[in-house]
C-alpha cells in the first residue's frame, strides 16, 4: 500500500503550483529545460523518421490517425513510467541497469555507424512496414500498424524517460522531459531533421550526451553528484565542440573541391 501511496504522491506533485513557480523562477531550471529540449529534439528526429516509414503504406488520412493513436499511447505510457520510475530510480541497481542500457544505446550507435552497411538497409526501410507481418495478420492493416507504432513509441519512451532520469531525478524535470519527448517526435522533429541534415555531427553529439548521462547515473550510485550547473557546462562544451568539428569538416570538403 505504501508503494501505491508513493506513486500517487508523485502524481500529486505534478499539480503543485508552488513547485512550478519555484522551478520557473530558477535560471538553473531553465538550463535543464533547454538541455531536455535539445536532447529530446535530437533523439526524436530519427524516431519520427522511423514512425513515418512505418505508416507509409497507409492512405494519407489513416497515416495521421495511426500516428495520433500512437501519440495517445505514448503519453499514457510515459505518465505511468514517470510515476513508477521515481520510486524505482531510488534503488541503486536500477540506476546501474539504466546507465548500462543508455551506455549500450550509445555504443551500439557508434558500432553501427562503423559498419557502413547503410545503403541496402535504407532502401529496405523506405519500402515501409512489412505488410505480411504477424501484427498485420492478427489485427488487419490499419490496427496492426497502430499496434506496431504503439510498440515503437513505448521503445522510444524507455530511452527518453531513462535519459530524463539521468539528467535529474526531480519530478518537474521528468514530467517536462516525458511530455517534450512525445511532442518533439510529432511536432518539431522535422525542424531537427533539417538541422541534422545541415549539421550531421549533431546526431553523433546526441549519443555522446547519452553516454555522458549514463556516466552521470553511475557516478550518482557511488554518491558523486555531478550537479546541474556542471552538467549544463559539459553540455555547452559538447555542442561548441560539435560546431567546431562541423566547421573543420566543411573547410576540409571545401579545400578538396578546390584541389
mmCIF file with all atom_site columns, C-alpha atoms in Angstrom, residues 22-211:
data_model
loop_
_atom_site.group_PDB
_atom_site.id
_atom_site.type_symbol
_atom_site.label_atom_id
_atom_site.label_alt_id
_atom_site.label_comp_id
_atom_site.label_asym_id
_atom_site.label_entity_id
_atom_site.label_seq_id
_atom_site.pdbx_PDB_ins_code
_atom_site.Cartn_x
_atom_site.Cartn_y
_atom_site.Cartn_z
_atom_site.occupancy
_atom_site.B_iso_or_equiv
_atom_site.pdbx_formal_charge
_atom_site.auth_seq_id
_atom_site.auth_comp_id
_atom_site.auth_asym_id
_atom_site.auth_atom_id
_atom_site.pdbx_PDB_model_num
ATOM 1   C CA . UNK A 1 22  ? 9.911  27.843  -7.885  1.00 0.00 ? 22  UNK A CA 1
ATOM 2   C CA . UNK A 1 23  ? 11.035 25.938  -10.986 1.00 0.00 ? 23  UNK A CA 1
ATOM 3   C CA . UNK A 1 24  ? 10.105 28.650  -13.484 1.00 0.00 ? 24  UNK A CA 1
ATOM 4   C CA . UNK A 1 25  ? 11.858 31.390  -11.496 1.00 0.00 ? 25  UNK A CA 1
ATOM 5   C CA . UNK A 1 26  ? 15.150 29.492  -11.189 1.00 0.00 ? 26  UNK A CA 1
ATOM 6   C CA . UNK A 1 27  ? 17.709 30.125  -14.007 1.00 0.00 ? 27  UNK A CA 1
ATOM 7   C CA . UNK A 1 28  ? 19.288 26.685  -13.427 1.00 0.00 ? 28  UNK A CA 1
ATOM 8   C CA . UNK A 1 29  ? 15.869 25.118  -14.109 1.00 0.00 ? 29  UNK A CA 1
ATOM 9   C CA . UNK A 1 30  ? 15.710 26.837  -17.494 1.00 0.00 ? 30  UNK A CA 1
ATOM 10  C CA . UNK A 1 31  ? 19.163 25.446  -18.261 1.00 0.00 ? 31  UNK A CA 1
ATOM 11  C CA . UNK A 1 32  ? 17.894 21.931  -17.545 1.00 0.00 ? 32  UNK A CA 1
ATOM 12  C CA . UNK A 1 33  ? 14.753 22.540  -19.609 1.00 0.00 ? 33  UNK A CA 1
ATOM 13  C CA . UNK A 1 34  ? 16.934 23.735  -22.501 1.00 0.00 ? 34  UNK A CA 1
ATOM 14  C CA . UNK A 1 35  ? 19.088 20.620  -22.148 1.00 0.00 ? 35  UNK A CA 1
ATOM 15  C CA . UNK A 1 36  ? 15.996 18.404  -22.326 1.00 0.00 ? 36  UNK A CA 1
ATOM 16  C CA . UNK A 1 37  ? 14.613 20.276  -25.356 1.00 0.00 ? 37  UNK A CA 1
ATOM 17  C CA . UNK A 1 38  ? 17.871 19.800  -27.283 1.00 0.00 ? 38  UNK A CA 1
ATOM 18  C CA . UNK A 1 39  ? 18.378 16.180  -26.225 1.00 0.00 ? 39  UNK A CA 1
ATOM 19  C CA . UNK A 1 40  ? 14.766 15.158  -26.856 1.00 0.00 ? 40  UNK A CA 1
ATOM 20  C CA . UNK A 1 41  ? 14.731 17.005  -30.177 1.00 0.00 ? 41  UNK A CA 1
ATOM 21  C CA . UNK A 1 42  ? 17.865 15.276  -31.477 1.00 0.00 ? 42  UNK A CA 1
ATOM 22  C CA . UNK A 1 43  ? 16.715 11.835  -30.316 1.00 0.00 ? 43  UNK A CA 1
ATOM 23  C CA . UNK A 1 44  ? 13.172 12.360  -31.611 1.00 0.00 ? 44  UNK A CA 1
ATOM 24  C CA . UNK A 1 45  ? 14.294 13.315  -35.117 1.00 0.00 ? 45  UNK A CA 1
ATOM 25  C CA . UNK A 1 46  ? 15.366 9.770   -36.013 1.00 0.00 ? 46  UNK A CA 1
ATOM 26  C CA . UNK A 1 47  ? 12.420 8.288   -34.103 1.00 0.00 ? 47  UNK A CA 1
ATOM 27  C CA . UNK A 1 48  ? 9.957  10.399  -36.111 1.00 0.00 ? 48  UNK A CA 1
ATOM 28  C CA . UNK A 1 49  ? 11.578 9.246   -39.335 1.00 0.00 ? 49  UNK A CA 1
ATOM 29  C CA . UNK A 1 50  ? 11.156 5.592   -38.314 1.00 0.00 ? 50  UNK A CA 1
ATOM 30  C CA . UNK A 1 51  ? 7.465  6.129   -37.456 1.00 0.00 ? 51  UNK A CA 1
ATOM 31  C CA . UNK A 1 52  ? 6.864  7.948   -40.750 1.00 0.00 ? 52  UNK A CA 1
ATOM 32  C CA . UNK A 1 53  ? 8.264  4.941   -42.630 1.00 0.00 ? 53  UNK A CA 1
ATOM 33  C CA . UNK A 1 54  ? 6.117  2.533   -40.560 1.00 0.00 ? 54  UNK A CA 1
ATOM 34  C CA . UNK A 1 55  ? 2.833  4.195   -41.635 1.00 0.00 ? 55  UNK A CA 1
ATOM 35  C CA . UNK A 1 56  ? 3.933  4.892   -45.206 1.00 0.00 ? 56  UNK A CA 1
ATOM 36  C CA . UNK A 1 57  ? 1.840  2.052   -46.685 1.00 0.00 ? 57  UNK A CA 1
ATOM 37  C CA . UNK A 1 58  ? -1.441 3.514   -45.305 1.00 0.00 ? 58  UNK A CA 1
ATOM 38  C CA . UNK A 1 59  ? -3.625 6.087   -47.097 1.00 0.00 ? 59  UNK A CA 1
ATOM 39  C CA . UNK A 1 60  ? -2.808 9.686   -46.057 1.00 0.00 ? 60  UNK A CA 1
ATOM 40  C CA . UNK A 1 61  ? -5.821 10.190  -43.724 1.00 0.00 ? 61  UNK A CA 1
ATOM 41  C CA . UNK A 1 62  ? -5.175 6.845   -41.992 1.00 0.00 ? 62  UNK A CA 1
ATOM 42  C CA . UNK A 1 63  ? -1.499 7.653   -41.505 1.00 0.00 ? 63  UNK A CA 1
ATOM 43  C CA . UNK A 1 64  ? -2.471 10.632  -39.342 1.00 0.00 ? 64  UNK A CA 1
ATOM 44  C CA . UNK A 1 65  ? -4.915 8.512   -37.322 1.00 0.00 ? 65  UNK A CA 1
ATOM 45  C CA . UNK A 1 66  ? -2.345 5.764   -36.731 1.00 0.00 ? 66  UNK A CA 1
ATOM 46  C CA . UNK A 1 67  ? 0.225  8.312   -35.525 1.00 0.00 ? 67  UNK A CA 1
ATOM 47  C CA . UNK A 1 68  ? -2.400 10.056  -33.343 1.00 0.00 ? 68  UNK A CA 1
ATOM 48  C CA . UNK A 1 69  ? -3.376 6.805   -31.602 1.00 0.00 ? 69  UNK A CA 1
ATOM 49  C CA . UNK A 1 70  ? 0.320  6.112   -31.072 1.00 0.00 ? 70  UNK A CA 1
ATOM 50  C CA . UNK A 1 71  ? 0.671  9.613   -29.597 1.00 0.00 ? 71  UNK A CA 1
ATOM 51  C CA . UNK A 1 72  ? -2.065 8.951   -27.008 1.00 0.00 ? 72  UNK A CA 1
ATOM 52  C CA . UNK A 1 73  ? -0.493 5.638   -26.039 1.00 0.00 ? 73  UNK A CA 1
ATOM 53  C CA . UNK A 1 74  ? 2.939  7.253   -25.713 1.00 0.00 ? 74  UNK A CA 1
ATOM 54  C CA . UNK A 1 75  ? 1.589  9.870   -23.282 1.00 0.00 ? 75  UNK A CA 1
ATOM 55  C CA . UNK A 1 76  ? -0.128 7.206   -21.157 1.00 0.00 ? 76  UNK A CA 1
ATOM 56  C CA . UNK A 1 77  ? 2.993  5.039   -21.056 1.00 0.00 ? 77  UNK A CA 1
ATOM 57  C CA . UNK A 1 78  ? 5.297  7.930   -20.148 1.00 0.00 ? 78  UNK A CA 1
ATOM 58  C CA . UNK A 1 79  ? 2.941  9.142   -17.430 1.00 0.00 ? 79  UNK A CA 1
ATOM 59  C CA . UNK A 1 80  ? 2.945  5.657   -15.867 1.00 0.00 ? 80  UNK A CA 1
ATOM 60  C CA . UNK A 1 81  ? 6.708  5.217   -16.403 1.00 0.00 ? 81  UNK A CA 1
ATOM 61  C CA . UNK A 1 82  ? 7.486  8.508   -14.627 1.00 0.00 ? 82  UNK A CA 1
ATOM 62  C CA . UNK A 1 83  ? 5.312  7.653   -11.609 1.00 0.00 ? 83  UNK A CA 1
ATOM 63  C CA . UNK A 1 84  ? 6.779  4.171   -11.205 1.00 0.00 ? 84  UNK A CA 1
ATOM 64  C CA . UNK A 1 85  ? 10.261 5.282   -12.237 1.00 0.00 ? 85  UNK A CA 1
ATOM 65  C CA . UNK A 1 86  ? 10.548 7.914   -9.494  1.00 0.00 ? 86  UNK A CA 1
ATOM 66  C CA . UNK A 1 87  ? 10.183 5.066   -6.983  1.00 0.00 ? 87  UNK A CA 1
ATOM 67  C CA . UNK A 1 88  ? 12.449 2.588   -8.793  1.00 0.00 ? 88  UNK A CA 1
ATOM 68  C CA . UNK A 1 89  ? 15.250 5.061   -9.601  1.00 0.00 ? 89  UNK A CA 1
ATOM 69  C CA . UNK A 1 90  ? 15.982 5.341   -5.871  1.00 0.00 ? 90  UNK A CA 1
ATOM 70  C CA . UNK A 1 91  ? 17.244 1.735   -5.986  1.00 0.00 ? 91  UNK A CA 1
ATOM 71  C CA . UNK A 1 92  ? 20.961 1.607   -6.784  1.00 0.00 ? 92  UNK A CA 1
ATOM 72  C CA . UNK A 1 93  ? 20.709 -1.468  -9.025  1.00 0.00 ? 93  UNK A CA 1
ATOM 73  C CA . UNK A 1 94  ? 18.004 0.211   -11.157 1.00 0.00 ? 94  UNK A CA 1
ATOM 74  C CA . UNK A 1 95  ? 20.363 3.158   -11.714 1.00 0.00 ? 95  UNK A CA 1
ATOM 75  C CA . UNK A 1 96  ? 23.121 0.752   -12.788 1.00 0.00 ? 96  UNK A CA 1
ATOM 76  C CA . UNK A 1 97  ? 20.783 -1.061  -15.198 1.00 0.00 ? 97  UNK A CA 1
ATOM 77  C CA . UNK A 1 98  ? 19.524 2.266   -16.585 1.00 0.00 ? 98  UNK A CA 1
ATOM 78  C CA . UNK A 1 99  ? 23.060 3.594   -17.030 1.00 0.00 ? 99  UNK A CA 1
ATOM 79  C CA . UNK A 1 100 ? 24.153 0.327   -18.674 1.00 0.00 ? 100 UNK A CA 1
ATOM 80  C CA . UNK A 1 101 ? 21.207 0.483   -21.102 1.00 0.00 ? 101 UNK A CA 1
ATOM 81  C CA . UNK A 1 102 ? 21.929 4.104   -22.071 1.00 0.00 ? 102 UNK A CA 1
ATOM 82  C CA . UNK A 1 103 ? 25.627 3.294   -22.500 1.00 0.00 ? 103 UNK A CA 1
ATOM 83  C CA . UNK A 1 104 ? 24.686 0.304   -24.699 1.00 0.00 ? 104 UNK A CA 1
ATOM 84  C CA . UNK A 1 105 ? 22.468 2.551   -26.873 1.00 0.00 ? 105 UNK A CA 1
ATOM 85  C CA . UNK A 1 106 ? 25.359 4.956   -27.386 1.00 0.00 ? 106 UNK A CA 1
ATOM 86  C CA . UNK A 1 107 ? 27.992 2.262   -28.035 1.00 0.00 ? 107 UNK A CA 1
ATOM 87  C CA . UNK A 1 108 ? 25.640 0.429   -30.425 1.00 0.00 ? 108 UNK A CA 1
ATOM 88  C CA . UNK A 1 109 ? 25.192 3.655   -32.417 1.00 0.00 ? 109 UNK A CA 1
ATOM 89  C CA . UNK A 1 110 ? 28.941 4.011   -32.914 1.00 0.00 ? 110 UNK A CA 1
ATOM 90  C CA . UNK A 1 111 ? 29.339 0.308   -33.791 1.00 0.00 ? 111 UNK A CA 1
ATOM 91  C CA . UNK A 1 112 ? 26.518 0.506   -36.355 1.00 0.00 ? 112 UNK A CA 1
ATOM 92  C CA . UNK A 1 113 ? 27.995 3.689   -37.783 1.00 0.00 ? 113 UNK A CA 1
ATOM 93  C CA . UNK A 1 114 ? 31.317 1.970   -38.355 1.00 0.00 ? 114 UNK A CA 1
ATOM 94  C CA . UNK A 1 115 ? 29.733 -0.955  -40.178 1.00 0.00 ? 115 UNK A CA 1
ATOM 95  C CA . UNK A 1 116 ? 28.797 1.253   -43.150 1.00 0.00 ? 116 UNK A CA 1
ATOM 96  C CA . UNK A 1 117 ? 26.228 -1.204  -44.470 1.00 0.00 ? 117 UNK A CA 1
ATOM 97  C CA . UNK A 1 118 ? 23.661 1.563   -44.617 1.00 0.00 ? 118 UNK A CA 1
ATOM 98  C CA . UNK A 1 119 ? 22.666 1.809   -48.255 1.00 0.00 ? 119 UNK A CA 1
ATOM 99  C CA . UNK A 1 120 ? 20.942 -1.545  -48.607 1.00 0.00 ? 120 UNK A CA 1
ATOM 100 C CA . UNK A 1 121 ? 19.241 -1.206  -45.187 1.00 0.00 ? 121 UNK A CA 1
ATOM 101 C CA . UNK A 1 122 ? 17.956 2.271   -46.032 1.00 0.00 ? 122 UNK A CA 1
ATOM 102 C CA . UNK A 1 123 ? 16.469 1.005   -49.285 1.00 0.00 ? 123 UNK A CA 1
ATOM 103 C CA . UNK A 1 124 ? 14.606 -1.758  -47.422 1.00 0.00 ? 124 UNK A CA 1
ATOM 104 C CA . UNK A 1 125 ? 13.291 0.633   -44.758 1.00 0.00 ? 125 UNK A CA 1
ATOM 105 C CA . UNK A 1 126 ? 11.997 3.087   -47.333 1.00 0.00 ? 126 UNK A CA 1
ATOM 106 C CA . UNK A 1 127 ? 9.504  0.468   -48.567 1.00 0.00 ? 127 UNK A CA 1
ATOM 107 C CA . UNK A 1 128 ? 7.600  0.789   -45.266 1.00 0.00 ? 128 UNK A CA 1
ATOM 108 C CA . UNK A 1 129 ? 6.284  -1.774  -42.803 1.00 0.00 ? 129 UNK A CA 1
ATOM 109 C CA . UNK A 1 130 ? 6.171  -5.466  -43.760 1.00 0.00 ? 130 UNK A CA 1
ATOM 110 C CA . UNK A 1 131 ? 2.509  -5.978  -44.663 1.00 0.00 ? 131 UNK A CA 1
ATOM 111 C CA . UNK A 1 132 ? 2.713  -9.742  -44.295 1.00 0.00 ? 132 UNK A CA 1
ATOM 112 C CA . UNK A 1 133 ? 3.984  -9.460  -40.707 1.00 0.00 ? 133 UNK A CA 1
ATOM 113 C CA . UNK A 1 134 ? 2.346  -11.014 -37.628 1.00 0.00 ? 134 UNK A CA 1
ATOM 114 C CA . UNK A 1 135 ? 0.664  -7.817  -36.388 1.00 0.00 ? 135 UNK A CA 1
ATOM 115 C CA . UNK A 1 136 ? -0.917 -7.124  -39.785 1.00 0.00 ? 136 UNK A CA 1
ATOM 116 C CA . UNK A 1 137 ? -2.202 -10.708 -39.974 1.00 0.00 ? 137 UNK A CA 1
ATOM 117 C CA . UNK A 1 138 ? -3.641 -10.557 -36.442 1.00 0.00 ? 138 UNK A CA 1
ATOM 118 C CA . UNK A 1 139 ? -5.221 -7.077  -36.421 1.00 0.00 ? 139 UNK A CA 1
ATOM 119 C CA . UNK A 1 140 ? -5.543 -6.081  -40.081 1.00 0.00 ? 140 UNK A CA 1
ATOM 120 C CA . UNK A 1 141 ? -3.595 -3.441  -42.000 1.00 0.00 ? 141 UNK A CA 1
ATOM 121 C CA . UNK A 1 142 ? -4.677 -0.339  -40.063 1.00 0.00 ? 142 UNK A CA 1
ATOM 122 C CA . UNK A 1 143 ? -4.881 -1.653  -36.483 1.00 0.00 ? 143 UNK A CA 1
ATOM 123 C CA . UNK A 1 144 ? -1.807 -3.822  -36.988 1.00 0.00 ? 144 UNK A CA 1
ATOM 124 C CA . UNK A 1 145 ? 0.091  -0.666  -37.960 1.00 0.00 ? 145 UNK A CA 1
ATOM 125 C CA . UNK A 1 146 ? -1.333 1.187   -34.926 1.00 0.00 ? 146 UNK A CA 1
ATOM 126 C CA . UNK A 1 147 ? -0.116 -1.606  -32.602 1.00 0.00 ? 147 UNK A CA 1
ATOM 127 C CA . UNK A 1 148 ? 3.323  -1.548  -34.272 1.00 0.00 ? 148 UNK A CA 1
ATOM 128 C CA . UNK A 1 149 ? 3.538  2.253   -33.885 1.00 0.00 ? 149 UNK A CA 1
ATOM 129 C CA . UNK A 1 150 ? 2.427  1.893   -30.246 1.00 0.00 ? 150 UNK A CA 1
ATOM 130 C CA . UNK A 1 151 ? 5.149  -0.683  -29.509 1.00 0.00 ? 151 UNK A CA 1
ATOM 131 C CA . UNK A 1 152 ? 7.748  1.518   -31.206 1.00 0.00 ? 152 UNK A CA 1
ATOM 132 C CA . UNK A 1 153 ? 6.567  4.530   -29.181 1.00 0.00 ? 153 UNK A CA 1
ATOM 133 C CA . UNK A 1 154 ? 6.981  2.510   -25.988 1.00 0.00 ? 154 UNK A CA 1
ATOM 134 C CA . UNK A 1 155 ? 10.534 1.560   -27.001 1.00 0.00 ? 155 UNK A CA 1
ATOM 135 C CA . UNK A 1 156 ? 11.378 5.199   -27.739 1.00 0.00 ? 156 UNK A CA 1
ATOM 136 C CA . UNK A 1 157 ? 9.749  6.242   -24.452 1.00 0.00 ? 157 UNK A CA 1
ATOM 137 C CA . UNK A 1 158 ? 12.025 3.943   -22.442 1.00 0.00 ? 158 UNK A CA 1
ATOM 138 C CA . UNK A 1 159 ? 15.086 5.671   -23.944 1.00 0.00 ? 159 UNK A CA 1
ATOM 139 C CA . UNK A 1 160 ? 13.618 9.122   -23.336 1.00 0.00 ? 160 UNK A CA 1
ATOM 140 C CA . UNK A 1 161 ? 12.449 8.542   -19.754 1.00 0.00 ? 161 UNK A CA 1
ATOM 141 C CA . UNK A 1 162 ? 15.799 6.971   -18.798 1.00 0.00 ? 162 UNK A CA 1
ATOM 142 C CA . UNK A 1 163 ? 17.652 9.930   -20.335 1.00 0.00 ? 163 UNK A CA 1
ATOM 143 C CA . UNK A 1 164 ? 15.440 12.339  -18.335 1.00 0.00 ? 164 UNK A CA 1
ATOM 144 C CA . UNK A 1 165 ? 16.174 10.398  -15.125 1.00 0.00 ? 165 UNK A CA 1
ATOM 145 C CA . UNK A 1 166 ? 19.871 10.683  -15.954 1.00 0.00 ? 166 UNK A CA 1
ATOM 146 C CA . UNK A 1 167 ? 19.624 14.474  -16.271 1.00 0.00 ? 167 UNK A CA 1
ATOM 147 C CA . UNK A 1 168 ? 17.806 14.860  -12.947 1.00 0.00 ? 168 UNK A CA 1
ATOM 148 C CA . UNK A 1 169 ? 15.522 12.929  -10.584 1.00 0.00 ? 169 UNK A CA 1
ATOM 149 C CA . UNK A 1 170 ? 13.391 15.974  -9.810  1.00 0.00 ? 170 UNK A CA 1
ATOM 150 C CA . UNK A 1 171 ? 9.709  15.451  -10.571 1.00 0.00 ? 171 UNK A CA 1
ATOM 151 C CA . UNK A 1 172 ? 9.322  18.508  -12.789 1.00 0.00 ? 172 UNK A CA 1
ATOM 152 C CA . UNK A 1 173 ? 12.344 17.511  -14.933 1.00 0.00 ? 173 UNK A CA 1
ATOM 153 C CA . UNK A 1 174 ? 10.864 14.055  -15.517 1.00 0.00 ? 174 UNK A CA 1
ATOM 154 C CA . UNK A 1 175 ? 7.420  15.469  -16.314 1.00 0.00 ? 175 UNK A CA 1
ATOM 155 C CA . UNK A 1 176 ? 8.686  18.066  -18.786 1.00 0.00 ? 176 UNK A CA 1
ATOM 156 C CA . UNK A 1 177 ? 11.140 15.591  -20.334 1.00 0.00 ? 177 UNK A CA 1
ATOM 157 C CA . UNK A 1 178 ? 8.448  12.961  -20.820 1.00 0.00 ? 178 UNK A CA 1
ATOM 158 C CA . UNK A 1 179 ? 5.953  15.352  -22.373 1.00 0.00 ? 179 UNK A CA 1
ATOM 159 C CA . UNK A 1 180 ? 8.561  17.117  -24.538 1.00 0.00 ? 180 UNK A CA 1
ATOM 160 C CA . UNK A 1 181 ? 9.751  13.814  -25.967 1.00 0.00 ? 181 UNK A CA 1
ATOM 161 C CA . UNK A 1 182 ? 6.325  12.976  -27.386 1.00 0.00 ? 182 UNK A CA 1
ATOM 162 C CA . UNK A 1 183 ? 5.718  16.493  -28.675 1.00 0.00 ? 183 UNK A CA 1
ATOM 163 C CA . UNK A 1 184 ? 9.154  16.611  -30.312 1.00 0.00 ? 184 UNK A CA 1
ATOM 164 C CA . UNK A 1 185 ? 8.589  13.291  -32.033 1.00 0.00 ? 185 UNK A CA 1
ATOM 165 C CA . UNK A 1 186 ? 5.311  14.507  -33.552 1.00 0.00 ? 186 UNK A CA 1
ATOM 166 C CA . UNK A 1 187 ? 5.617  18.258  -33.945 1.00 0.00 ? 187 UNK A CA 1
ATOM 167 C CA . UNK A 1 188 ? 9.173  19.552  -34.029 1.00 0.00 ? 188 UNK A CA 1
ATOM 168 C CA . UNK A 1 189 ? 11.033 16.521  -35.365 1.00 0.00 ? 189 UNK A CA 1
ATOM 169 C CA . UNK A 1 190 ? 11.058 17.984  -38.881 1.00 0.00 ? 190 UNK A CA 1
ATOM 170 C CA . UNK A 1 191 ? 12.987 21.024  -37.645 1.00 0.00 ? 191 UNK A CA 1
ATOM 171 C CA . UNK A 1 192 ? 15.623 18.846  -36.003 1.00 0.00 ? 192 UNK A CA 1
ATOM 172 C CA . UNK A 1 193 ? 15.821 16.578  -39.078 1.00 0.00 ? 193 UNK A CA 1
ATOM 173 C CA . UNK A 1 194 ? 16.609 19.675  -41.149 1.00 0.00 ? 194 UNK A CA 1
ATOM 174 C CA . UNK A 1 195 ? 19.159 20.767  -38.543 1.00 0.00 ? 195 UNK A CA 1
ATOM 175 C CA . UNK A 1 196 ? 20.822 17.331  -38.596 1.00 0.00 ? 196 UNK A CA 1
ATOM 176 C CA . UNK A 1 197 ? 20.905 17.452  -42.420 1.00 0.00 ? 197 UNK A CA 1
ATOM 177 C CA . UNK A 1 198 ? 22.793 20.750  -42.209 1.00 0.00 ? 198 UNK A CA 1
ATOM 178 C CA . UNK A 1 199 ? 24.978 19.726  -39.247 1.00 0.00 ? 199 UNK A CA 1
ATOM 179 C CA . UNK A 1 200 ? 25.196 15.893  -39.433 1.00 0.00 ? 200 UNK A CA 1
ATOM 180 C CA . UNK A 1 201 ? 27.628 15.832  -36.495 1.00 0.00 ? 201 UNK A CA 1
ATOM 181 C CA . UNK A 1 202 ? 24.681 16.674  -34.195 1.00 0.00 ? 202 UNK A CA 1
ATOM 182 C CA . UNK A 1 203 ? 23.400 13.094  -34.436 1.00 0.00 ? 203 UNK A CA 1
ATOM 183 C CA . UNK A 1 204 ? 26.701 11.831  -33.027 1.00 0.00 ? 204 UNK A CA 1
ATOM 184 C CA . UNK A 1 205 ? 26.534 14.546  -30.350 1.00 0.00 ? 205 UNK A CA 1
ATOM 185 C CA . UNK A 1 206 ? 23.157 13.214  -29.165 1.00 0.00 ? 206 UNK A CA 1
ATOM 186 C CA . UNK A 1 207 ? 24.671 9.784   -28.480 1.00 0.00 ? 207 UNK A CA 1
ATOM 187 C CA . UNK A 1 208 ? 27.739 11.301  -26.819 1.00 0.00 ? 208 UNK A CA 1
ATOM 188 C CA . UNK A 1 209 ? 25.316 13.110  -24.488 1.00 0.00 ? 209 UNK A CA 1
ATOM 189 C CA . UNK A 1 210 ? 23.565 9.807   -23.749 1.00 0.00 ? 210 UNK A CA 1
ATOM 190 C CA . UNK A 1 211 ? 26.959 8.338   -22.794 1.00 0.00 ? 211 UNK A CA 1
#
